[in-house]
XYZ file of C-alpha atoms in Angstrom:
505
model
C -70.301 -45.978 -60.794
C -72.947 -48.588 -60.477
C -74.294 -51.706 -62.603
C -77.895 -53.506 -62.667
C -78.739 -57.007 -63.639
C -81.266 -56.684 -66.387
C -82.900 -59.805 -65.357
C -82.728 -59.840 -61.672
C -82.489 -56.064 -60.886
C -79.295 -56.634 -58.832
C -77.212 -53.363 -58.485
C -73.614 -53.678 -58.096
C -70.588 -51.227 -57.978
C -69.095 -50.830 -61.090
C -66.007 -48.509 -60.215
C -64.240 -47.760 -56.961
C -65.968 -45.497 -54.489
C -64.631 -42.541 -52.844
C -65.925 -41.009 -49.777
C -63.868 -38.077 -49.903
C -65.238 -37.281 -53.412
C -68.808 -38.391 -53.240
C -70.341 -39.357 -50.042
C -73.945 -40.278 -51.445
C -75.398 -41.358 -54.930
C -78.874 -41.145 -56.180
C -79.782 -43.934 -58.622
C -82.937 -44.008 -60.821
C -84.165 -47.501 -61.941
C -86.662 -48.267 -64.448
C -88.518 -51.638 -64.778
C -90.024 -52.276 -68.158
C -92.130 -55.536 -69.290
C -92.078 -57.322 -72.539
C -95.636 -56.734 -73.495
C -96.539 -55.490 -77.051
C -97.282 -52.265 -75.493
C -94.412 -52.320 -72.782
C -95.441 -50.792 -69.260
C -92.797 -49.330 -67.122
C -92.411 -48.239 -63.605
C -89.516 -46.086 -61.961
C -87.881 -46.165 -58.603
C -85.304 -43.979 -57.040
C -82.390 -45.921 -54.944
C -80.232 -43.578 -52.755
C -76.699 -45.030 -52.123
C -74.754 -43.625 -48.974
C -71.026 -44.278 -49.118
C -69.620 -45.370 -45.681
C -66.476 -43.814 -44.877
C -63.357 -45.764 -44.047
C -59.839 -44.565 -42.466
C -58.111 -44.570 -45.894
C -56.461 -41.213 -45.406
C -53.454 -40.177 -43.304
C -53.344 -36.648 -41.816
C -51.578 -34.114 -43.849
C -49.074 -31.675 -42.093
C -48.695 -28.139 -43.591
C -46.319 -25.761 -42.471
C -47.896 -22.280 -42.828
C -45.302 -20.074 -41.364
C -41.582 -20.488 -40.216
C -38.894 -18.149 -39.212
C -35.639 -18.543 -40.951
C -33.810 -18.282 -37.552
C -34.502 -17.808 -34.097
C -32.312 -15.534 -31.892
C -30.678 -17.331 -28.913
C -31.938 -14.617 -26.633
C -35.440 -15.081 -27.524
C -37.955 -15.112 -24.621
C -39.947 -18.157 -23.578
C -43.318 -18.089 -25.401
C -41.956 -16.664 -28.639
C -43.889 -18.223 -31.474
C -41.626 -20.033 -33.943
C -44.027 -21.546 -36.618
C -47.721 -22.222 -37.369
C -48.782 -25.500 -38.468
C -52.069 -26.668 -40.155
C -53.140 -30.409 -40.005
C -55.580 -31.782 -42.362
C -57.460 -35.337 -42.741
C -59.880 -35.944 -45.676
C -61.657 -38.625 -43.719
C -64.822 -37.840 -41.792
C -66.081 -38.484 -38.313
C -63.616 -39.957 -35.831
C -61.377 -40.860 -38.938
C -60.956 -37.205 -39.594
C -60.194 -36.246 -35.988
C -56.318 -35.678 -35.643
C -54.050 -35.372 -32.737
C -50.573 -33.567 -33.048
C -47.444 -34.145 -30.976
C -43.826 -32.951 -31.124
C -40.680 -35.019 -30.366
C -39.076 -34.924 -27.230
C -35.672 -33.330 -26.442
C -36.414 -29.985 -27.857
C -37.003 -26.562 -26.096
C -40.404 -26.164 -28.136
C -44.036 -26.736 -27.432
C -47.008 -27.204 -29.498
C -50.119 -25.254 -28.529
C -53.393 -26.157 -30.412
C -55.906 -23.119 -31.614
C -58.957 -23.762 -33.472
C -58.911 -27.646 -33.897
C -56.448 -28.057 -36.855
C -54.195 -25.059 -36.285
C -51.181 -25.363 -33.839
C -48.529 -22.977 -33.067
C -44.843 -23.993 -32.186
C -43.650 -21.789 -29.302
C -40.449 -21.645 -27.437
C -40.473 -23.246 -24.162
C -37.021 -22.936 -22.784
C -33.927 -20.644 -23.394
C -31.721 -21.214 -26.245
C -28.016 -21.339 -26.400
C -26.249 -21.253 -29.753
C -22.922 -22.481 -28.499
C -24.706 -25.645 -27.279
C -27.296 -26.236 -29.998
C -26.860 -24.136 -33.276
C -29.978 -26.018 -34.769
C -32.798 -28.329 -33.876
C -34.533 -30.805 -35.973
C -38.109 -30.798 -35.049
C -40.323 -33.895 -35.601
C -44.146 -33.197 -35.906
C -46.503 -36.356 -35.696
C -50.061 -36.117 -36.504
C -52.390 -39.300 -35.813
C -56.008 -39.706 -36.446
C -58.515 -41.731 -34.279
C -59.553 -44.074 -36.994
C -59.542 -47.818 -36.706
C -56.802 -48.626 -37.355
C -55.373 -45.039 -36.746
C -53.296 -43.440 -39.356
C -50.408 -41.205 -38.952
C -47.901 -38.895 -40.706
C -44.767 -37.138 -39.645
C -43.008 -33.950 -40.765
C -39.587 -32.931 -39.991
C -37.894 -29.464 -40.297
C -35.133 -27.673 -38.867
C -34.977 -24.550 -36.798
C -31.632 -22.460 -36.868
C -30.508 -20.519 -33.792
C -28.913 -17.344 -34.529
C -25.982 -15.865 -32.569
C -25.981 -12.844 -30.211
C -22.734 -11.592 -28.588
C -23.128 -13.123 -25.134
C -19.723 -14.444 -24.683
C -16.656 -12.442 -23.983
C -13.155 -13.914 -25.310
C -11.620 -16.263 -22.887
C -8.012 -16.808 -22.582
C -7.003 -20.339 -21.503
C -5.275 -19.274 -18.353
C -5.993 -16.029 -16.358
C -2.309 -15.613 -15.628
C 0.576 -16.555 -17.956
C 4.307 -16.652 -16.910
C 6.930 -16.101 -19.394
C 10.800 -16.483 -19.385
C 13.108 -14.297 -21.601
C 16.738 -14.484 -21.590
C 18.555 -10.955 -21.093
C 20.213 -9.405 -23.815
C 17.837 -10.759 -26.315
C 17.835 -8.583 -29.370
C 15.020 -5.934 -29.997
C 12.201 -7.142 -31.756
C 12.361 -10.629 -30.216
C 9.029 -12.804 -30.044
C 8.036 -13.144 -26.294
C 5.158 -15.128 -26.896
C 1.744 -15.492 -28.883
C -1.418 -15.240 -26.887
C -4.666 -16.592 -28.185
C -8.141 -15.991 -26.951
C -11.013 -18.011 -27.703
C -14.591 -16.646 -28.379
C -17.456 -19.257 -28.939
C -19.611 -16.820 -30.615
C -20.001 -16.433 -34.580
C -18.846 -14.080 -37.289
C -18.210 -10.435 -36.207
C -19.074 -11.528 -32.460
C -16.142 -13.899 -32.533
C -13.495 -11.472 -34.443
C -10.976 -10.682 -31.509
C -8.630 -7.649 -31.521
C -5.661 -7.438 -28.852
C -4.481 -4.653 -26.836
C -1.630 -3.919 -24.269
C -2.368 -2.811 -20.697
C -0.081 -0.579 -18.312
C 3.318 -2.306 -17.566
C 4.540 -2.449 -13.951
C 8.038 -3.257 -12.757
C 9.637 -3.749 -9.375
C 12.055 -0.973 -10.225
C 11.737 2.475 -12.067
C 13.247 0.976 -15.217
C 11.229 1.325 -18.294
C 9.897 -1.485 -20.228
C 8.704 -1.428 -23.857
C 6.876 -4.323 -25.421
C 4.311 -4.386 -28.405
C 1.308 -6.673 -29.203
C -0.079 -7.391 -32.586
C -3.712 -6.532 -32.334
C -4.794 -9.196 -34.734
C -2.808 -12.292 -33.968
C -1.865 -11.695 -30.167
C 2.151 -11.838 -30.792
C 4.165 -9.835 -28.359
C 7.412 -8.465 -29.181
C 10.075 -6.798 -27.177
C 10.869 -3.305 -28.181
C 14.183 -3.282 -26.097
C 17.083 -5.373 -24.889
C 16.681 -6.398 -21.225
C 19.362 -6.554 -18.591
C 18.757 -8.800 -15.757
C 20.917 -6.603 -13.355
C 18.409 -3.554 -14.122
C 15.008 -5.350 -14.577
C 14.491 -8.885 -13.289
C 10.575 -9.060 -13.589
C 7.859 -6.939 -15.218
C 4.140 -7.490 -15.300
C 1.296 -6.152 -17.987
C -2.063 -6.892 -18.932
C -3.307 -8.012 -22.586
C -7.073 -7.251 -23.219
C -8.924 -9.241 -25.857
C -11.952 -7.509 -27.294
C -14.525 -9.171 -29.641
C -16.387 -7.244 -32.396
C -19.771 -7.650 -31.164
C -22.424 -4.906 -30.308
C -21.707 -4.182 -27.383
C -18.213 -5.468 -27.548
C -17.218 -7.846 -24.759
C -13.619 -8.161 -23.293
C -11.338 -10.074 -20.893
C -7.872 -9.587 -19.543
C -4.812 -11.760 -19.046
C -1.960 -10.934 -16.738
C 1.280 -11.620 -18.200
C 4.471 -12.045 -15.859
C 7.843 -11.782 -17.734
C 10.861 -12.993 -15.782
C 14.117 -12.177 -17.179
C 16.675 -15.050 -17.240
C 20.200 -14.143 -16.264
C 23.028 -14.761 -18.646
C 26.708 -14.827 -17.609
C 27.417 -11.266 -18.797
C 29.372 -9.839 -15.888
C 32.981 -10.457 -15.299
C 34.222 -10.886 -11.629
C 35.145 -7.836 -9.846
C 38.253 -7.803 -7.344
C 37.442 -5.546 -4.078
C 39.915 -3.461 -2.486
C 42.590 -3.393 -1.524
C 43.535 -5.562 -4.640
C 41.294 -3.819 -7.006
C 43.620 -1.580 -8.877
C 43.872 -2.534 -12.355
C 47.333 -3.361 -13.879
C 48.905 -2.764 -10.237
C 51.024 -5.410 -8.498
C 50.304 -5.640 -4.833
C 52.826 -6.811 -2.198
C 52.325 -8.822 0.972
C 55.291 -9.745 3.528
C 55.492 -12.846 5.383
C 58.051 -13.798 8.042
C 60.701 -16.326 7.301
C 59.548 -18.396 10.343
C 56.084 -18.750 8.932
C 54.681 -22.087 9.900
C 52.550 -24.164 7.306
C 49.146 -22.870 6.773
C 50.238 -19.252 7.762
C 47.640 -16.526 6.653
C 49.094 -14.236 3.685
C 46.119 -12.429 2.435
C 42.605 -12.753 1.340
C 41.069 -11.966 -2.044
C 37.517 -10.914 -2.250
C 35.381 -10.318 -5.450
C 31.838 -10.010 -6.479
C 29.801 -10.800 -9.611
C 26.847 -9.015 -10.349
C 25.293 -11.922 -11.983
C 23.170 -14.210 -9.937
C 22.993 -17.914 -9.332
C 25.561 -20.198 -10.669
C 26.804 -17.081 -12.865
C 27.612 -15.465 -9.621
C 29.264 -18.429 -7.818
C 33.049 -17.572 -7.593
C 36.178 -19.973 -7.288
C 39.668 -18.974 -6.705
C 42.846 -20.558 -7.802
C 46.376 -19.751 -8.272
C 47.883 -19.676 -11.864
C 50.866 -21.854 -12.542
C 53.806 -20.014 -10.845
C 57.157 -19.844 -12.365
C 58.848 -21.365 -9.402
C 58.050 -23.914 -6.912
C 54.477 -23.600 -5.499
C 54.729 -22.687 -1.805
C 51.191 -21.186 -1.427
C 47.659 -22.327 -1.819
C 44.328 -20.523 -2.080
C 40.977 -21.517 -0.599
C 38.655 -22.095 -3.745
C 35.582 -20.782 -2.132
C 37.090 -18.107 0.517
C 39.941 -16.748 -1.444
C 42.393 -16.946 1.540
C 46.087 -17.508 0.635
C 48.036 -19.411 2.982
C 51.584 -21.097 2.994
C 51.888 -24.797 2.182
C 55.009 -25.157 4.227
C 57.800 -23.712 6.017
C 60.404 -21.442 4.015
C 63.732 -22.930 3.222
C 66.887 -21.341 2.356
C 66.518 -22.408 -1.160
C 63.301 -20.513 -1.887
C 63.009 -17.214 -3.392
C 62.549 -14.132 -1.294
C 59.890 -12.780 -3.643
C 57.067 -14.889 -5.039
C 54.944 -13.464 -7.691
C 51.435 -14.890 -7.607
C 48.787 -14.654 -10.050
C 45.176 -15.043 -8.662
C 42.398 -15.880 -11.142
C 38.817 -15.398 -10.049
C 36.394 -17.444 -12.274
C 32.542 -17.516 -12.058
C 30.563 -20.693 -12.686
C 28.752 -19.384 -15.984
C 28.677 -20.874 -19.327
C 30.938 -19.627 -20.789
C 33.104 -18.925 -17.519
C 34.301 -15.434 -17.088
C 37.354 -14.576 -14.842
C 39.327 -11.646 -13.436
C 43.139 -11.697 -12.203
C 45.116 -9.919 -9.614
C 48.751 -9.984 -8.984
C 50.344 -10.303 -5.705
C 54.063 -10.336 -4.758
C 54.739 -12.335 -1.572
C 57.979 -11.102 -0.033
C 59.833 -13.161 2.612
C 61.322 -11.106 5.292
C 63.741 -12.385 8.078
C 61.638 -11.143 11.033
C 58.593 -9.557 11.987
C 59.884 -6.232 12.534
C 60.895 -5.938 8.925
C 57.275 -6.539 7.795
C 55.597 -3.345 6.595
C 52.085 -3.156 5.846
C 50.953 -0.917 2.940
C 47.775 0.763 3.629
C 46.124 2.048 0.412
C 43.939 5.098 0.820
C 40.941 4.887 -1.035
C 39.482 7.811 -2.774
C 37.064 9.502 -0.574
C 34.328 11.489 -2.305
C 33.982 14.830 -0.758
C 30.894 15.704 0.300
C 29.411 19.213 1.353
C 28.376 19.833 5.025
C 25.053 19.171 4.552
C 21.937 20.661 6.511
C 21.360 16.989 7.854
C 24.784 16.859 9.414
C 24.271 20.375 11.021
C 20.958 19.333 12.644
C 22.666 16.113 13.979
C 25.347 18.175 15.244
C 23.000 20.775 17.209
C 20.899 17.673 18.526
C 24.063 16.065 20.091
C 25.311 19.444 21.618
C 21.685 20.255 23.235
C 21.420 16.858 24.576
C 24.945 16.894 26.183
C 24.178 20.608 27.723
C 20.839 19.037 29.332
C 22.776 16.052 30.676
C 25.465 18.292 32.158
C 23.077 20.830 33.794
C 20.913 17.894 35.096
C 24.060 16.207 36.846
C 25.133 19.693 38.301
C 21.694 20.147 39.917
C 21.766 16.651 41.142
C 25.050 17.110 42.934
C 23.745 20.442 44.527
C 20.830 18.943 45.997
C 22.745 16.258 47.584
C 25.254 18.268 49.061
C 22.341 20.350 50.661
C 20.777 17.354 52.181
C 23.973 16.256 53.642
C 24.537 19.448 55.473
C 21.092 19.361 56.888
C 21.717 15.663 57.906
C 24.682 16.885 60.045
C 22.840 19.349 61.995
C 19.938 16.681 62.666
C 22.325 13.923 63.857
C 23.018 15.580 67.039
C 23.440 13.869 70.416
C 20.003 12.995 71.753
C 18.473 15.263 74.555
C 18.151 13.655 77.899
C 15.954 15.028 80.706
C 15.670 13.984 84.341
C 12.637 13.939 86.722
C 12.110 12.670 90.021
C 9.734 10.301 88.825
C 11.737 9.098 85.828
C 13.672 10.256 82.856
C 13.111 10.605 78.842
C 15.285 11.103 75.997
C 14.562 12.430 72.382
C 16.743 11.772 69.509
C 16.151 14.143 66.393
C 17.919 11.573 64.148
C 15.232 8.963 64.686
C 12.229 11.099 65.870
C 11.931 8.637 68.821
C 10.956 9.231 72.515
C 12.326 6.943 75.129
C 10.447 7.467 78.467
C 11.242 5.616 81.825
C 9.186 5.825 84.966
C 9.795 4.324 88.363
C 7.440 1.676 89.882
C 5.826 3.876 92.138
C 4.990 6.698 89.923
C 1.115 7.207 89.650
C 1.137 10.159 87.171
C 3.726 11.989 85.110
C 3.604 14.441 82.339
C 5.538 14.403 79.249
C 5.905 17.498 76.984
C 6.459 16.742 73.288
C 7.570 19.293 70.856
C 6.652 18.433 67.209
C 9.165 19.240 64.420
C 6.381 20.889 62.446
C 5.626 23.626 65.051
C 7.995 25.957 67.076
C 9.566 24.579 70.195
C 7.179 26.934 72.396
C 4.038 25.079 71.131
C 4.298 21.699 72.367
C 1.589 19.144 73.665
C 1.397 17.557 77.283
C 0.643 13.921 77.320
C -0.551 12.882 80.659
C -0.179 9.154 81.642
C -2.554 8.016 84.430
C -2.316 5.013 86.241
C -5.304 3.561 84.575
C -3.565 3.410 81.202
C -5.539 6.305 79.847
C -4.084 9.343 78.121
C -5.151 13.039 78.180
C -3.574 15.514 75.984
C -3.696 19.224 76.922
C -1.857 22.292 75.264
C 1.336 23.246 77.220
C 2.265 26.593 78.365
C 4.376 29.130 76.755
C 7.883 28.258 75.778
C 9.982 26.909 78.741
C 13.678 25.927 78.549
C 13.405 22.819 80.916
C 10.783 20.369 81.843
């Protein structure tokens, strides 16, 4: 490792020195003279190698989990890291840091050992893996550093339920569609992985606005829905059900979507002519006078269509007549009227064929035949009344109760009326006895009169009267028990009980 100059004794380095291999050397040196009998002397040279910062730190990953569950709690240890530096002193003192933007933290333990722990929550659906960079830097001059990058995978847990794009789905299906028709295909998304993202579909209860039954089926794997029957708009206009999507996780998670199916009307119903012209295959007759003016009302055709919308919008027109067209019909109201006055050249009977058409595509129609007969006078006009068949119904209990109620109310009303008349008559007889002539009594000092009809006393005194007595008989007491009212000159009144009954005051 070293060399010496034999003449000068200068010791030099022969090969490169490495502090990390040998930090000190012991050299023995001999000095020998050139005499016939050479004499020698020995010395020991100690060489201490001074360290320089020529070694970068080394990073060793002692332990690392293959993956970390996304539901791992904070503080969970992910990896153990060992950092080494062959240099000595400050050159061998190492500081370790981690790259930013990761939910991990380095915790130092026993100098050169570090623990990588979880600092924040994980979400595999946002970040399925993390590339973690560890940087080790020594305190040498100049400092040296090294970097190590490793990947941490986040394993999935079933923390997400399947989700439909919309919570409510509105579908439109034509009526009379064949059985087995595809209604729609529903798709739910689950951001989880593998079994946690495997979705199966199931059908919930079906509700309708009416009591009609509805049958649909859903494919559990694809979410496709098929009708198991043909729908009639006139019976079922809308029905609703729910589809549930369930994943294969443990425990399984699920979500629902509400499906509203609206049946679209098709023009599958022919207009129906209403009475009195509803008899199929019969010819109806109407009479009009010969003197009918233009616009005279002949008849009105009424019809209905079980469809809806434009499919139920009816229009009326007269088919091409065999003779002159003397009549017109309202296209919207079905009223048949005359176009002009009758003439001698016109026929007496005019057969009309009325066509009632709907507005569907293709259009459906119904016809009715009417013979319009022209008569000379209104006396010859006869109106034929068709008696519609009446369904015989038995006399139900409800009708019986109604009849009994009406009879009871009538009897009570009659009894009340008779009682009221009797009371009125009784009061009238009593009033005749009351309304008698007023009783007048004279006295030397004046006079007084009493009328039973008005219960009023009229008393008259002369100007020189100083005291007078008036006997008053109240109606609530017998005539013998009265009250004597004494009128004094000083405008004071004294009341005393009267003597037994007397006929005259």
